[in-house]
PDB file of C-alpha atoms and ligand atoms in Angstrom:
ATOM      1  CA  MET A  21      85.409  76.355 102.061  1.00  0.00           C
ATOM      2  CA  SER A  22      87.041  79.516 103.445  1.00  0.00           C
ATOM      3  CA  VAL A  23      90.787  79.484 103.858  1.00  0.00           C
ATOM      4  CA  THR A  24      92.078  81.179 107.080  1.00  0.00           C
ATOM      5  CA  THR A  25      95.348  82.987 106.443  1.00  0.00           C
ATOM      6  CA  TYR A  26      97.783  84.790 108.630  1.00  0.00           C
ATOM      7  CA  TYR A  27      99.255  87.361 106.216  1.00  0.00           C
ATOM      8  CA  THR A  28     101.984  89.484 107.778  1.00  0.00           C
ATOM      9  CA  ALA A  29     105.461  90.960 107.555  1.00  0.00           C
ATOM     10  CA  THR A  30     108.254  90.012 109.834  1.00  0.00           C
ATOM     11  CA  SER A  31     111.866  90.791 110.687  1.00  0.00           C
ATOM     12  CA  LEU A  32     114.324  88.022 109.847  1.00  0.00           C
ATOM     13  CA  ASP A  33     114.456  87.166 113.586  1.00  0.00           C
ATOM     14  CA  GLY A  34     110.705  86.802 113.890  1.00  0.00           C
ATOM     15  CA  PHE A  35     109.163  90.002 115.069  1.00  0.00           C
ATOM     16  CA  ILE A  36     106.197  91.761 113.506  1.00  0.00           C
ATOM     17  CA  ALA A  37     106.706  95.032 115.499  1.00  0.00           C
ATOM     18  CA  ASP A  38     109.596  96.333 117.491  1.00  0.00           C
ATOM     19  CA  GLU A  39     109.487  96.904 121.261  1.00  0.00           C
ATOM     20  CA  GLN A  40     107.960 100.340 120.756  1.00  0.00           C
ATOM     21  CA  GLN A  41     105.266  98.819 118.485  1.00  0.00           C
ATOM     22  CA  SER A  42     106.874 100.623 115.533  1.00  0.00           C
ATOM     23  CA  LEU A  43     106.798  99.399 111.996  1.00  0.00           C
ATOM     24  CA  GLU A  44     109.347 101.986 110.724  1.00  0.00           C
ATOM     25  CA  TRP A  45     111.820  99.123 109.965  1.00  0.00           C
ATOM     26  CA  LEU A  46     109.150  97.632 107.610  1.00  0.00           C
ATOM     27  CA  LEU A  47     107.712 100.711 105.993  1.00  0.00           C
ATOM     28  CA  ARG A  48     111.082 101.970 104.800  1.00  0.00           C
ATOM     29  CA  GLN A  49     111.826  98.809 102.678  1.00  0.00           C
ATOM     30  CA  ASP A  50     111.536  98.733  98.863  1.00  0.00           C
ATOM     31  CA  LEU A  51     108.460  96.885  97.757  1.00  0.00           C
ATOM     32  CA  ASP A  52     106.760  96.286  94.367  1.00  0.00           C
ATOM     33  CA  GLU A  53     103.077  96.512  95.283  1.00  0.00           C
ATOM     34  CA  SER A  54     102.120  94.382  92.299  1.00  0.00           C
ATOM     35  CA  GLY A  55     104.947  91.827  92.969  1.00  0.00           C
ATOM     36  CA  PRO A  56     104.652  88.211  94.216  1.00  0.00           C
ATOM     37  CA  LEU A  57     102.195  87.400  97.007  1.00  0.00           C
ATOM     38  CA  ASN A  58     101.162  91.050  97.041  1.00  0.00           C
ATOM     39  CA  TYR A  59      98.648  92.496  99.443  1.00  0.00           C
ATOM     40  CA  ASP A  60      96.062  93.645  96.856  1.00  0.00           C
ATOM     41  CA  GLU A  61      95.689  90.216  95.298  1.00  0.00           C
ATOM     42  CA  PHE A  62      95.567  88.577  98.762  1.00  0.00           C
ATOM     43  CA  PHE A  63      93.014  91.062  99.998  1.00  0.00           C
ATOM     44  CA  ALA A  64      90.709  90.608  97.020  1.00  0.00           C
ATOM     45  CA  ARG A  65      89.940  87.102  98.201  1.00  0.00           C
ATOM     46  CA  ILE A  66      89.228  88.148 101.848  1.00  0.00           C
ATOM     47  CA  GLY A  67      85.692  88.402 103.291  1.00  0.00           C
ATOM     48  CA  ALA A  68      86.291  88.881 106.977  1.00  0.00           C
ATOM     49  CA  VAL A  69      89.183  90.019 109.184  1.00  0.00           C
ATOM     50  CA  VAL A  70      90.257  89.426 112.804  1.00  0.00           C
ATOM     51  CA  MET A  71      92.920  91.282 114.742  1.00  0.00           C
ATOM     52  CA  GLY A  72      94.099  91.807 118.338  1.00  0.00           C
ATOM     53  CA  SER A  73      93.589  95.013 120.234  1.00  0.00           C
ATOM     54  CA  THR A  74      97.193  96.234 119.973  1.00  0.00           C
ATOM     55  CA  THR A  75      96.885  96.060 116.195  1.00  0.00           C
ATOM     56  CA  TYR A  76      93.515  97.820 116.316  1.00  0.00           C
ATOM     57  CA  GLU A  77      94.911 100.633 118.417  1.00  0.00           C
ATOM     58  CA  TRP A  78      97.919 100.899 116.012  1.00  0.00           C
ATOM     59  CA  ILE A  79      95.589 101.290 113.069  1.00  0.00           C
ATOM     60  CA  LEU A  80      93.457 103.923 114.831  1.00  0.00           C
ATOM     61  CA  LYS A  81      96.565 105.928 115.674  1.00  0.00           C
ATOM     62  CA  HIS A  82      98.209 105.727 112.306  1.00  0.00           C
ATOM     63  CA  GLU A  83      95.105 106.111 110.129  1.00  0.00           C
ATOM     64  CA  ARG A  84      94.109 109.080 112.370  1.00  0.00           C
ATOM     65  CA  GLY A  85      90.749 107.564 113.344  1.00  0.00           C
ATOM     66  CA  LYS A  86      89.721 106.785 109.726  1.00  0.00           C
ATOM     67  CA  TRP A  87      88.912 103.088 109.536  1.00  0.00           C
ATOM     68  CA  PRO A  88      90.520 101.527 106.365  1.00  0.00           C
ATOM     69  CA  TYR A  89      88.372  98.426 105.945  1.00  0.00           C
ATOM     70  CA  GLN A  90      85.006  98.056 104.120  1.00  0.00           C
ATOM     71  CA  LEU A  91      84.492  94.440 105.225  1.00  0.00           C
ATOM     72  CA  PRO A  92      83.529  92.961 108.604  1.00  0.00           C
ATOM     73  CA  VAL A  93      86.350  93.036 111.222  1.00  0.00           C
ATOM     74  CA  TRP A  94      86.474  91.371 114.606  1.00  0.00           C
ATOM     75  CA  VAL A  95      88.762  92.882 117.249  1.00  0.00           C
ATOM     76  CA  MET A  96      89.796  90.587 120.081  1.00  0.00           C
ATOM     77  CA  THR A  97      89.916  92.376 123.416  1.00  0.00           C
ATOM     78  CA  THR A  98      89.008  92.152 127.097  1.00  0.00           C
ATOM     79  CA  ARG A  99      88.759  95.908 127.293  1.00  0.00           C
ATOM     80  CA  ASP A 100      86.301  98.647 126.340  1.00  0.00           C
ATOM     81  CA  LEU A 101      87.985 100.090 123.277  1.00  0.00           C
ATOM     82  CA  PRO A 102      87.011 103.275 121.370  1.00  0.00           C
ATOM     83  CA  ARG A 103      84.729 102.661 118.420  1.00  0.00           C
ATOM     84  CA  VAL A 104      85.078 104.221 114.978  1.00  0.00           C
ATOM     85  CA  ASP A 105      82.768 104.111 111.973  1.00  0.00           C
ATOM     86  CA  GLY A 106      83.016 100.730 110.271  1.00  0.00           C
ATOM     87  CA  ASP A 107      81.794  97.144 110.459  1.00  0.00           C
ATOM     88  CA  ILE A 108      83.714  96.358 113.653  1.00  0.00           C
ATOM     89  CA  GLY A 109      82.729  93.795 116.271  1.00  0.00           C
ATOM     90  CA  PHE A 110      84.540  93.306 119.567  1.00  0.00           C
ATOM     91  CA  ALA A 111      84.969  89.754 120.823  1.00  0.00           C
ATOM     92  CA  ARG A 112      86.870  87.899 123.541  1.00  0.00           C
ATOM     93  CA  GLY A 113      87.744  84.393 124.539  1.00  0.00           C
ATOM     94  CA  ASP A 114      87.594  81.290 122.369  1.00  0.00           C
ATOM     95  CA  VAL A 115      88.483  82.097 118.751  1.00  0.00           C
ATOM     96  CA  ARG A 116      86.335  79.169 117.510  1.00  0.00           C
ATOM     97  CA  ALA A 117      83.148  81.160 117.996  1.00  0.00           C
ATOM     98  CA  VAL A 118      84.701  84.091 116.180  1.00  0.00           C
ATOM     99  CA  HIS A 119      85.859  81.940 113.414  1.00  0.00           C
ATOM    100  CA  ALA A 120      82.340  80.543 112.876  1.00  0.00           C
ATOM    101  CA  GLU A 121      80.885  84.099 112.798  1.00  0.00           C
ATOM    102  CA  MET A 122      83.587  85.181 110.373  1.00  0.00           C
ATOM    103  CA  THR A 123      83.031  82.220 108.025  1.00  0.00           C
ATOM    104  CA  ALA A 124      79.307  83.079 107.881  1.00  0.00           C
ATOM    105  CA  ALA A 125      79.940  86.715 107.207  1.00  0.00           C
ATOM    106  CA  ALA A 126      82.588  85.998 104.555  1.00  0.00           C
ATOM    107  CA  ALA A 127      80.009  84.043 102.528  1.00  0.00           C
ATOM    108  CA  GLY A 128      82.591  81.797 100.808  1.00  0.00           C
ATOM    109  CA  LYS A 129      85.430  84.269 100.710  1.00  0.00           C
ATOM    110  CA  ASP A 130      88.564  83.746 102.848  1.00  0.00           C
ATOM    111  CA  LEU A 131      89.496  84.975 106.365  1.00  0.00           C
ATOM    112  CA  TRP A 132      92.468  87.093 107.304  1.00  0.00           C
ATOM    113  CA  VAL A 133      94.127  86.833 110.693  1.00  0.00           C
ATOM    114  CA  VAL A 134      95.955  90.211 110.717  1.00  0.00           C
ATOM    115  CA  GLY A 135      97.827  89.521 113.993  1.00  0.00           C
ATOM    116  CA  GLY A 136      99.473  89.653 116.382  1.00  0.00           C
ATOM    117  CA  GLY A 137     101.269  86.407 116.600  1.00  0.00           C
ATOM    118  CA  GLU A 138      99.612  85.134 119.747  1.00  0.00           C
ATOM    119  CA  LEU A 139      96.230  85.590 118.155  1.00  0.00           C
ATOM    120  CA  ALA A 140      97.361  83.649 115.074  1.00  0.00           C
ATOM    121  CA  GLY A 141      98.613  80.998 117.546  1.00  0.00           C
ATOM    122  CA  GLN A 142      95.092  80.736 119.124  1.00  0.00           C
ATOM    123  CA  PHE A 143      93.711  80.001 115.669  1.00  0.00           C
ATOM    124  CA  ALA A 144      96.408  77.370 115.115  1.00  0.00           C
ATOM    125  CA  ASP A 145      95.761  75.832 118.600  1.00  0.00           C
ATOM    126  CA  ALA A 146      92.139  75.385 117.483  1.00  0.00           C
ATOM    127  CA  GLY A 147      93.186  73.807 114.229  1.00  0.00           C
ATOM    128  CA  LEU A 148      91.724  76.801 112.345  1.00  0.00           C
ATOM    129  CA  LEU A 149      94.749  78.265 110.754  1.00  0.00           C
ATOM    130  CA  ASP A 150      95.278  77.051 107.185  1.00  0.00           C
ATOM    131  CA  GLU A 151      97.972  79.165 105.686  1.00  0.00           C
ATOM    132  CA  ILE A 152     100.681  81.666 106.543  1.00  0.00           C
ATOM    133  CA  ILE A 153     101.968  84.272 104.089  1.00  0.00           C
ATOM    134  CA  VAL A 154     104.924  86.139 105.317  1.00  0.00           C
ATOM    135  CA  TYR A 155     107.028  88.996 103.942  1.00  0.00           C
ATOM    136  CA  ILE A 156     110.485  88.778 105.533  1.00  0.00           C
ATOM    137  CA  ALA A 157     112.205  92.184 105.785  1.00  0.00           C
ATOM    138  CA  PRO A 158     115.981  92.270 105.693  1.00  0.00           C
ATOM    139  CA  VAL A 159     116.396  93.484 109.246  1.00  0.00           C
ATOM    140  CA  THR A 160     116.731  91.982 112.712  1.00  0.00           C
ATOM    141  CA  LEU A 161     115.084  93.672 115.677  1.00  0.00           C
ATOM    142  CA  GLY A 162     116.373  91.683 118.624  1.00  0.00           C
ATOM    143  CA  ALA A 163     113.021  91.974 120.401  1.00  0.00           C
ATOM    144  CA  GLY A 164     109.416  92.950 119.868  1.00  0.00           C
ATOM    145  CA  ALA A 165     106.010  91.384 119.106  1.00  0.00           C
ATOM    146  CA  PRO A 166     106.574  87.708 118.107  1.00  0.00           C
ATOM    147  CA  LEU A 167     105.566  86.422 114.667  1.00  0.00           C
ATOM    148  CA  LEU A 168     104.011  83.160 115.877  1.00  0.00           C
ATOM    149  CA  PRO A 169     104.909  81.823 119.369  1.00  0.00           C
ATOM    150  CA  ARG A 170     103.957  78.185 118.729  1.00  0.00           C
ATOM    151  CA  LYS A 171     105.574  74.944 117.666  1.00  0.00           C
ATOM    152  CA  LEU A 172     103.981  74.170 114.256  1.00  0.00           C
ATOM    153  CA  ASP A 173     104.906  72.119 111.262  1.00  0.00           C
ATOM    154  CA  LEU A 174     104.483  73.978 108.004  1.00  0.00           C
ATOM    155  CA  ARG A 175     104.858  73.110 104.383  1.00  0.00           C
ATOM    156  CA  LEU A 176     106.481  75.587 102.008  1.00  0.00           C
ATOM    157  CA  GLU A 177     104.139  76.112  99.116  1.00  0.00           C
ATOM    158  CA  GLU A 178     105.590  79.134  97.376  1.00  0.00           C
ATOM    159  CA  VAL A 179     108.610  81.377  97.712  1.00  0.00           C
ATOM    160  CA  ALA A 180     109.647  84.509  95.839  1.00  0.00           C
ATOM    161  CA  ARG A 181     111.574  87.780  96.089  1.00  0.00           C
ATOM    162  CA  ASN A 182     109.770  91.085  96.126  1.00  0.00           C
ATOM    163  CA  GLN A 183     112.488  93.700  96.013  1.00  0.00           C
ATOM    164  CA  ALA A 184     113.818  93.908  99.601  1.00  0.00           C
ATOM    165  CA  PHE A 185     111.631  91.064 100.833  1.00  0.00           C
ATOM    166  CA  THR A 186     111.705  87.329 100.810  1.00  0.00           C
ATOM    167  CA  CYS A 187     108.054  86.264 100.493  1.00  0.00           C
ATOM    168  CA  ALA A 188     106.855  82.769 101.430  1.00  0.00           C
ATOM    169  CA  ARG A 189     103.529  80.966 101.585  1.00  0.00           C
ATOM    170  CA  TYR A 190     103.169  78.003 103.827  1.00  0.00           C
ATOM    171  CA  SER A 191     100.307  75.651 104.590  1.00  0.00           C
ATOM    172  CA  VAL A 192      99.870  74.675 108.256  1.00  0.00           C
ATOM    173  CA  VAL A 193     100.429  70.950 108.659  1.00  0.00           C
ATOM    174  CA  GLY A 194      99.738  70.836 112.413  1.00  0.00           C
ATOM    175  CA  ARG A 195     101.245  71.140 115.794  1.00  0.00           C
ATOM    176  CA  THR A 196     104.779  69.747 116.131  1.00  0.00           C
ATOM    177  CA  ALA A 197     104.792  66.514 118.065  1.00  0.00           C
ATOM    178  CA  SER A 198     106.896  67.081 121.224  1.00  0.00           C
TER     179      SER A 198
HETATM  180  N1  NAP B   3     104.289  93.358 110.610  1.00  0.00           N
HETATM  181  C1  NAP B   3     103.031  93.375 110.359  1.00  0.00           C
HETATM  182  O1  NAP B   3     102.646  93.204 109.187  1.00  0.00           O
HETATM  183  C2  NAP B   3     102.057  93.519 111.473  1.00  0.00           C
HETATM  184  C3  NAP B   3     100.772  92.937 111.297  1.00  0.00           C
HETATM  185  C4  NAP B   3      99.879  93.047 112.321  1.00  0.00           C
HETATM  186  C5  NAP B   3     100.212  93.698 113.538  1.00  0.00           C
HETATM  187  N2  NAP B   3     101.416  94.205 113.609  1.00  0.00           N
HETATM  188  C6  NAP B   3     101.901  94.958 114.826  1.00  0.00           C
HETATM  189  O2  NAP B   3     102.297  93.953 115.772  1.00  0.00           O
HETATM  190  C7  NAP B   3     101.943  94.279 117.057  1.00  0.00           C
HETATM  191  C8  NAP B   3     101.113  93.153 117.595  1.00  0.00           C
HETATM  192  O3  NAP B   3     100.781  93.361 118.883  1.00  0.00           O
HETATM  193  P1  NAP B   3     100.495  92.156 119.933  1.00  0.00           P
HETATM  194  O4  NAP B   3     101.517  91.135 119.842  1.00  0.00           O
HETATM  195  O5  NAP B   3     100.150  92.821 121.223  1.00  0.00           O
HETATM  196  O6  NAP B   3      99.167  91.457 119.325  1.00  0.00           O
HETATM  197  P2  NAP B   3      97.650  91.847 119.067  1.00  0.00           P
HETATM  198  O7  NAP B   3      97.003  90.585 118.665  1.00  0.00           O
HETATM  199  O8  NAP B   3      97.509  93.003 118.177  1.00  0.00           O
HETATM  200  O9  NAP B   3      97.038  92.337 120.516  1.00  0.00           O
HETATM  201  C9  NAP B   3      97.108  91.479 121.574  1.00  0.00           C
HETATM  202  C10 NAP B   3      95.922  91.761 122.516  1.00  0.00           C
HETATM  203  O10 NAP B   3      94.714  91.398 121.991  1.00  0.00           O
HETATM  204  C11 NAP B   3      93.814  91.021 122.954  1.00  0.00           C
HETATM  205  N3  NAP B   3      93.436  89.589 122.709  1.00  0.00           N
HETATM  206  C12 NAP B   3      94.130  88.633 121.990  1.00  0.00           C
HETATM  207  N4  NAP B   3      93.478  87.525 121.980  1.00  0.00           N
HETATM  208  C13 NAP B   3      92.325  87.661 122.765  1.00  0.00           C
HETATM  209  C14 NAP B   3      91.266  86.864 123.093  1.00  0.00           C
HETATM  210  N5  NAP B   3      91.133  85.574 122.682  1.00  0.00           N
HETATM  211  N6  NAP B   3      90.255  87.356 123.869  1.00  0.00           N
HETATM  212  C15 NAP B   3      90.346  88.675 124.280  1.00  0.00           C
HETATM  213  N7  NAP B   3      91.337  89.532 123.960  1.00  0.00           N
HETATM  214  C16 NAP B   3      92.373  88.990 123.182  1.00  0.00           C
HETATM  215  C17 NAP B   3      94.550  91.220 124.277  1.00  0.00           C
HETATM  216  O11 NAP B   3      94.380  92.592 124.683  1.00  0.00           O
HETATM  217  P3  NAP B   3      93.399  93.260 125.740  1.00  0.00           P
HETATM  218  O12 NAP B   3      92.488  92.138 126.216  1.00  0.00           O
HETATM  219  O13 NAP B   3      94.168  93.855 126.768  1.00  0.00           O
HETATM  220  O14 NAP B   3      92.680  94.260 124.899  1.00  0.00           O
HETATM  221  C18 NAP B   3      95.989  91.074 123.891  1.00  0.00           C
HETATM  222  O15 NAP B   3      96.915  91.643 124.706  1.00  0.00           O
HETATM  223  C19 NAP B   3     101.218  95.626 116.991  1.00  0.00           C
HETATM  224  O16 NAP B   3     102.128  96.643 117.227  1.00  0.00           O
HETATM  225  C20 NAP B   3     100.768  95.671 115.547  1.00  0.00           C
HETATM  226  O17 NAP B   3     100.596  97.011 115.037  1.00  0.00           O
HETATM  227  C21 NAP B   3     102.389  94.215 112.628  1.00  0.00           C
END
């Protein structure tokens, strides 16, 4: 069965982008690309990807219109966004339908929720988020795009240092009883 993972990087105070949508604070950190919980090994098991529209627009701007993914990607939006070459589908509303389409497209491989945090929260709300892998950068930002604005219980499965980063892998146990 496909595993659905939110794989991302965060500031210590829980933001995945600053208030200007900048990742400068992240990209200037030292990182061993073949170190623990690295992106290449993670991405090798992924068969389908989902992201929100802010993330999509950030990628278009920073990759100068060249789409970086060879696999099917769903972009969640209520707007008419520009299209680029690539296997990109736009979707809106209930993520359960998107999850079912992604699972079929991934053909046994895993699913990556790129972000943002609210979108990862929608998958968690639907009971469809299995795992969170997070690279914690040694910075605080004070404000920005939230990592995961939900109350969830997690289980720490793995933790390591990758140069500047603390890296952790959690499984999602469920919503915290209030
Ligand atoms: N640190 C990292 O590793 C990392 C990883 C990923 C992203 N980022 C950055 O973090 C920031 C995240 O931005 P964000 O918090 O705004 O999140 P986002 O998920 O990228 O975008 C949120 C937008 O997606 C659309 N959306 C989400 N769920 C939807 C649904 N169910 N149906 C229809 N539309 C839906 C809505 O926009 P519209 O309907 O208005 O289009 C919503 O405002 C970006 O700057 C991104 O570049 C950082």
